[in-house]
PDB file of C-alpha atoms in Angstrom:
ATOM      1  CA  UNK A  60    -113.995  -3.864 -23.728  1.00 38.00           C
ATOM      2  CA  UNK A  61    -111.312  -2.551 -21.370  1.00 40.00           C
ATOM      3  CA  UNK A  62    -107.696  -3.203 -22.358  1.00 41.00           C
ATOM      4  CA  UNK A  63    -105.531  -4.992 -19.846  1.00 42.00           C
ATOM      5  CA  UNK A  64    -101.998  -3.884 -19.144  1.00 43.00           C
ATOM      6  CA  UNK A  65    -100.731  -6.882 -21.139  1.00 49.00           C
ATOM      7  CA  UNK A  66    -102.644  -5.767 -24.254  1.00 60.00           C
ATOM      8  CA  UNK A  67    -101.962  -2.059 -23.808  1.00 79.00           C
ATOM      9  CA  UNK A  68     -99.524  -0.558 -26.281  1.00 93.00           C
ATOM     10  CA  UNK A  69     -96.343   0.268 -24.336  1.00 96.00           C
ATOM     11  CA  UNK A  70     -93.625   2.705 -25.278  1.00 98.00           C
ATOM     12  CA  UNK A  71     -90.156   2.880 -23.759  1.00 98.00           C
ATOM     13  CA  UNK A  72     -88.479   6.234 -23.218  1.00 98.00           C
ATOM     14  CA  UNK A  73     -84.762   6.195 -22.444  1.00 98.00           C
ATOM     15  CA  UNK A  74     -84.286   9.390 -20.444  1.00 97.00           C
ATOM     16  CA  UNK A  75     -80.831  10.955 -20.142  1.00 96.00           C
ATOM     17  CA  UNK A  76     -79.305  14.261 -19.079  1.00 94.00           C
ATOM     18  CA  UNK A  77     -78.192  15.720 -22.390  1.00 94.00           C
ATOM     19  CA  UNK A  78     -75.093  17.622 -23.500  1.00 95.00           C
ATOM     20  CA  UNK A  79     -73.989  20.356 -25.880  1.00 95.00           C
ATOM     21  CA  UNK A  80     -71.748  17.766 -27.545  1.00 96.00           C
ATOM     22  CA  UNK A  81     -73.813  16.011 -30.239  1.00 92.00           C
ATOM     23  CA  UNK A  82     -71.711  12.850 -29.913  1.00 96.00           C
ATOM     24  CA  UNK A  83     -72.683  12.495 -26.248  1.00 95.00           C
ATOM     25  CA  UNK A  84     -76.066  10.969 -27.062  1.00 96.00           C
ATOM     26  CA  UNK A  85     -74.695   8.191 -29.291  1.00 97.00           C
ATOM     27  CA  UNK A  86     -74.529   5.566 -26.493  1.00 97.00           C
ATOM     28  CA  UNK A  87     -78.132   6.285 -25.455  1.00 97.00           C
ATOM     29  CA  UNK A  88     -79.268   5.966 -29.061  1.00 98.00           C
ATOM     30  CA  UNK A  89     -77.275   2.725 -29.340  1.00 98.00           C
ATOM     31  CA  UNK A  90     -79.287   1.302 -26.438  1.00 98.00           C
ATOM     32  CA  UNK A  91     -82.520   2.260 -28.203  1.00 98.00           C
ATOM     33  CA  UNK A  92     -81.273   0.586 -31.368  1.00 97.00           C
ATOM     34  CA  UNK A  93     -80.344  -2.560 -29.454  1.00 97.00           C
ATOM     35  CA  UNK A  94     -83.839  -2.688 -27.924  1.00 97.00           C
ATOM     36  CA  UNK A  95     -85.345  -2.517 -31.420  1.00 96.00           C
ATOM     37  CA  UNK A  96     -83.032  -5.337 -32.557  1.00 97.00           C
ATOM     38  CA  UNK A  97     -83.921  -7.529 -29.592  1.00 96.00           C
ATOM     39  CA  UNK A  98     -87.660  -6.865 -29.625  1.00 95.00           C
ATOM     40  CA  UNK A  99     -89.216  -6.504 -33.051  1.00 91.00           C
ATOM     41  CA  UNK A 100     -91.825  -3.778 -33.100  1.00 91.00           C
ATOM     42  CA  UNK A 101     -90.610  -2.151 -29.890  1.00 95.00           C
ATOM     43  CA  UNK A 102     -91.642   1.466 -29.544  1.00 97.00           C
ATOM     44  CA  UNK A 103     -88.602   3.154 -28.062  1.00 98.00           C
ATOM     45  CA  UNK A 104     -87.271   6.705 -28.187  1.00 98.00           C
ATOM     46  CA  UNK A 105     -84.709   8.791 -26.352  1.00 98.00           C
ATOM     47  CA  UNK A 106     -85.528  11.964 -24.411  1.00 98.00           C
ATOM     48  CA  UNK A 107     -83.266  14.417 -22.643  1.00 97.00           C
ATOM     49  CA  UNK A 108     -83.513  16.719 -19.654  1.00 95.00           C
ATOM     50  CA  UNK A 109     -81.531  19.629 -21.067  1.00 93.00           C
ATOM     51  CA  UNK A 110     -79.088  20.752 -23.741  1.00 94.00           C
ATOM     52  CA  UNK A 111     -80.272  18.033 -26.178  1.00 94.00           C
ATOM     53  CA  UNK A 112     -83.555  17.457 -27.941  1.00 95.00           C
ATOM     54  CA  UNK A 113     -86.118  16.015 -27.835  1.00 97.00           C
ATOM     55  CA  UNK A 114     -87.337  16.576 -24.294  1.00 97.00           C
ATOM     56  CA  UNK A 115     -89.503  14.179 -22.281  1.00 97.00           C
ATOM     57  CA  UNK A 116     -92.876  15.911 -22.824  1.00 97.00           C
ATOM     58  CA  UNK A 117     -92.304  16.025 -26.602  1.00 98.00           C
ATOM     59  CA  UNK A 118     -91.449  12.335 -26.826  1.00 98.00           C
ATOM     60  CA  UNK A 119     -94.324  11.341 -24.539  1.00 98.00           C
ATOM     61  CA  UNK A 120     -96.775  13.420 -26.607  1.00 97.00           C
ATOM     62  CA  UNK A 121     -95.556  11.885 -29.857  1.00 97.00           C
ATOM     63  CA  UNK A 122     -95.898   8.368 -28.459  1.00 97.00           C
ATOM     64  CA  UNK A 123     -99.367   9.032 -27.045  1.00 97.00           C
ATOM     65  CA  UNK A 124    -100.462  10.482 -30.397  1.00 96.00           C
ATOM     66  CA  UNK A 125     -99.459   7.174 -32.008  1.00 95.00           C
ATOM     67  CA  UNK A 126    -101.668   5.203 -29.599  1.00 95.00           C
ATOM     68  CA  UNK A 127     -99.289   4.339 -26.775  1.00 97.00           C
ATOM     69  CA  UNK A 128    -101.246   4.000 -23.532  1.00 96.00           C
ATOM     70  CA  UNK A 129     -98.418   2.972 -21.216  1.00 97.00           C
ATOM     71  CA  UNK A 130     -95.025   4.676 -21.019  1.00 98.00           C
ATOM     72  CA  UNK A 131     -92.052   3.063 -19.323  1.00 98.00           C
ATOM     73  CA  UNK A 132     -89.476   5.740 -18.546  1.00 98.00           C
ATOM     74  CA  UNK A 133     -85.971   4.400 -17.980  1.00 98.00           C
ATOM     75  CA  UNK A 134     -83.518   6.894 -16.439  1.00 97.00           C
ATOM     76  CA  UNK A 135     -80.157   6.302 -18.105  1.00 96.00           C
ATOM     77  CA  UNK A 136     -78.187   7.602 -15.120  1.00 95.00           C
ATOM     78  CA  UNK A 137     -75.355   5.697 -13.428  1.00 92.00           C
ATOM     79  CA  UNK A 138     -75.569   7.797 -10.292  1.00 87.00           C
ATOM     80  CA  UNK A 139     -78.787   8.869  -8.667  1.00 83.00           C
ATOM     81  CA  UNK A 140     -78.254  12.585  -8.301  1.00 83.00           C
ATOM     82  CA  UNK A 141     -80.660  15.481  -8.187  1.00 85.00           C
ATOM     83  CA  UNK A 142     -81.901  15.021 -11.750  1.00 79.00           C
ATOM     84  CA  UNK A 143     -82.971  11.405 -11.212  1.00 83.00           C
ATOM     85  CA  UNK A 144     -84.102  11.933  -7.633  1.00 86.00           C
ATOM     86  CA  UNK A 145     -85.923  15.284  -7.950  1.00 89.00           C
ATOM     87  CA  UNK A 146     -86.303  16.654 -11.489  1.00 91.00           C
ATOM     88  CA  UNK A 147     -87.492  13.526 -13.265  1.00 93.00           C
ATOM     89  CA  UNK A 148     -90.253  12.608 -10.764  1.00 95.00           C
ATOM     90  CA  UNK A 149     -91.631  16.156 -11.097  1.00 95.00           C
ATOM     91  CA  UNK A 150     -91.673  15.867 -14.901  1.00 95.00           C
ATOM     92  CA  UNK A 151     -93.424  12.496 -14.737  1.00 97.00           C
ATOM     93  CA  UNK A 152     -95.962  13.741 -12.181  1.00 97.00           C
ATOM     94  CA  UNK A 153     -96.819  16.629 -14.514  1.00 97.00           C
ATOM     95  CA  UNK A 154     -97.211  14.245 -17.454  1.00 97.00           C
ATOM     96  CA  UNK A 155     -99.487  12.020 -15.365  1.00 97.00           C
ATOM     97  CA  UNK A 156    -101.597  15.009 -14.307  1.00 97.00           C
ATOM     98  CA  UNK A 157    -101.877  16.187 -17.917  1.00 96.00           C
ATOM     99  CA  UNK A 158    -102.632  12.694 -19.273  1.00 96.00           C
ATOM    100  CA  UNK A 159    -104.520  10.683 -16.626  1.00 96.00           C
ATOM    101  CA  UNK A 160    -105.599   8.113 -19.224  1.00 96.00           C
ATOM    102  CA  UNK A 161    -101.966   7.031 -19.743  1.00 97.00           C
ATOM    103  CA  UNK A 162    -100.034   4.839 -17.314  1.00 97.00           C
ATOM    104  CA  UNK A 163     -96.534   6.161 -16.590  1.00 97.00           C
ATOM    105  CA  UNK A 164     -94.065   3.637 -15.198  1.00 97.00           C
ATOM    106  CA  UNK A 165     -90.935   5.397 -13.899  1.00 97.00           C
ATOM    107  CA  UNK A 166     -88.159   2.847 -13.492  1.00 96.00           C
ATOM    108  CA  UNK A 167     -85.149   3.079 -11.180  1.00 94.00           C
ATOM    109  CA  UNK A 168     -81.983   4.567 -12.667  1.00 95.00           C
ATOM    110  CA  UNK A 169     -80.004   1.986 -14.623  1.00 96.00           C
ATOM    111  CA  UNK A 170     -77.029   2.524 -12.290  1.00 94.00           C
ATOM    112  CA  UNK A 171     -79.058   0.941  -9.470  1.00 93.00           C
ATOM    113  CA  UNK A 172     -79.647  -2.274 -11.407  1.00 95.00           C
ATOM    114  CA  UNK A 173     -77.506  -5.176 -10.119  1.00 96.00           C
ATOM    115  CA  UNK A 174     -77.173  -6.535 -13.665  1.00 96.00           C
ATOM    116  CA  UNK A 175     -75.501  -3.330 -14.842  1.00 96.00           C
ATOM    117  CA  UNK A 176     -73.305  -3.161 -11.749  1.00 95.00           C
ATOM    118  CA  UNK A 177     -72.131  -6.742 -12.394  1.00 96.00           C
ATOM    119  CA  UNK A 178     -71.535  -6.004 -16.077  1.00 95.00           C
ATOM    120  CA  UNK A 179     -69.441  -2.895 -15.309  1.00 94.00           C
ATOM    121  CA  UNK A 180     -67.406  -4.880 -12.783  1.00 96.00           C
ATOM    122  CA  UNK A 181     -66.832  -7.598 -15.393  1.00 96.00           C
ATOM    123  CA  UNK A 182     -65.737  -5.027 -17.952  1.00 94.00           C
ATOM    124  CA  UNK A 183     -63.236  -3.598 -15.449  1.00 95.00           C
ATOM    125  CA  UNK A 184     -61.867  -7.070 -14.613  1.00 96.00           C
ATOM    126  CA  UNK A 185     -61.736  -8.427 -18.159  1.00 92.00           C
ATOM    127  CA  UNK A 186     -61.711  -5.588 -20.695  1.00 69.00           C
TER     128      UNK A 186
END
C-alpha cells in the first residue's frame, strides 16, 4: 500500500543562519518548543547554515533515520537575502538528489508571511 501525503510522517526543520553567540539561537529554539506545545507529537528540530550546529544535512538525516518521509523546511529569515535566495535552495536540491524517496517542502522565508508582518507591525504599535 502506498502512503499518501496525509499519512506520511512529516518533520519540520526550522532553518536559521547561526551565530558564534550561543544565546542567538534561543528564539529559534523557542519557536520549536512552541510548535511542540501546540501540536502534540510534532517532529520539529532546528538547523543552521553556519557557525552553529546542527547543520541541515545532519538534522535531515536524523529525521529520515527515524522514519520521516516528508520534510518541511521553514527558513527563519526576516529578510530574503543571499542565504535564503541562493544557499538554501542549493542545500535542499542536494538533499533531494541524495534522498529521492523523501519529499522536501521548502517554504518561503517567515519574513515574507503576511501574518508575521502584521504581528511585527502590531508589536511596534502596541508594545
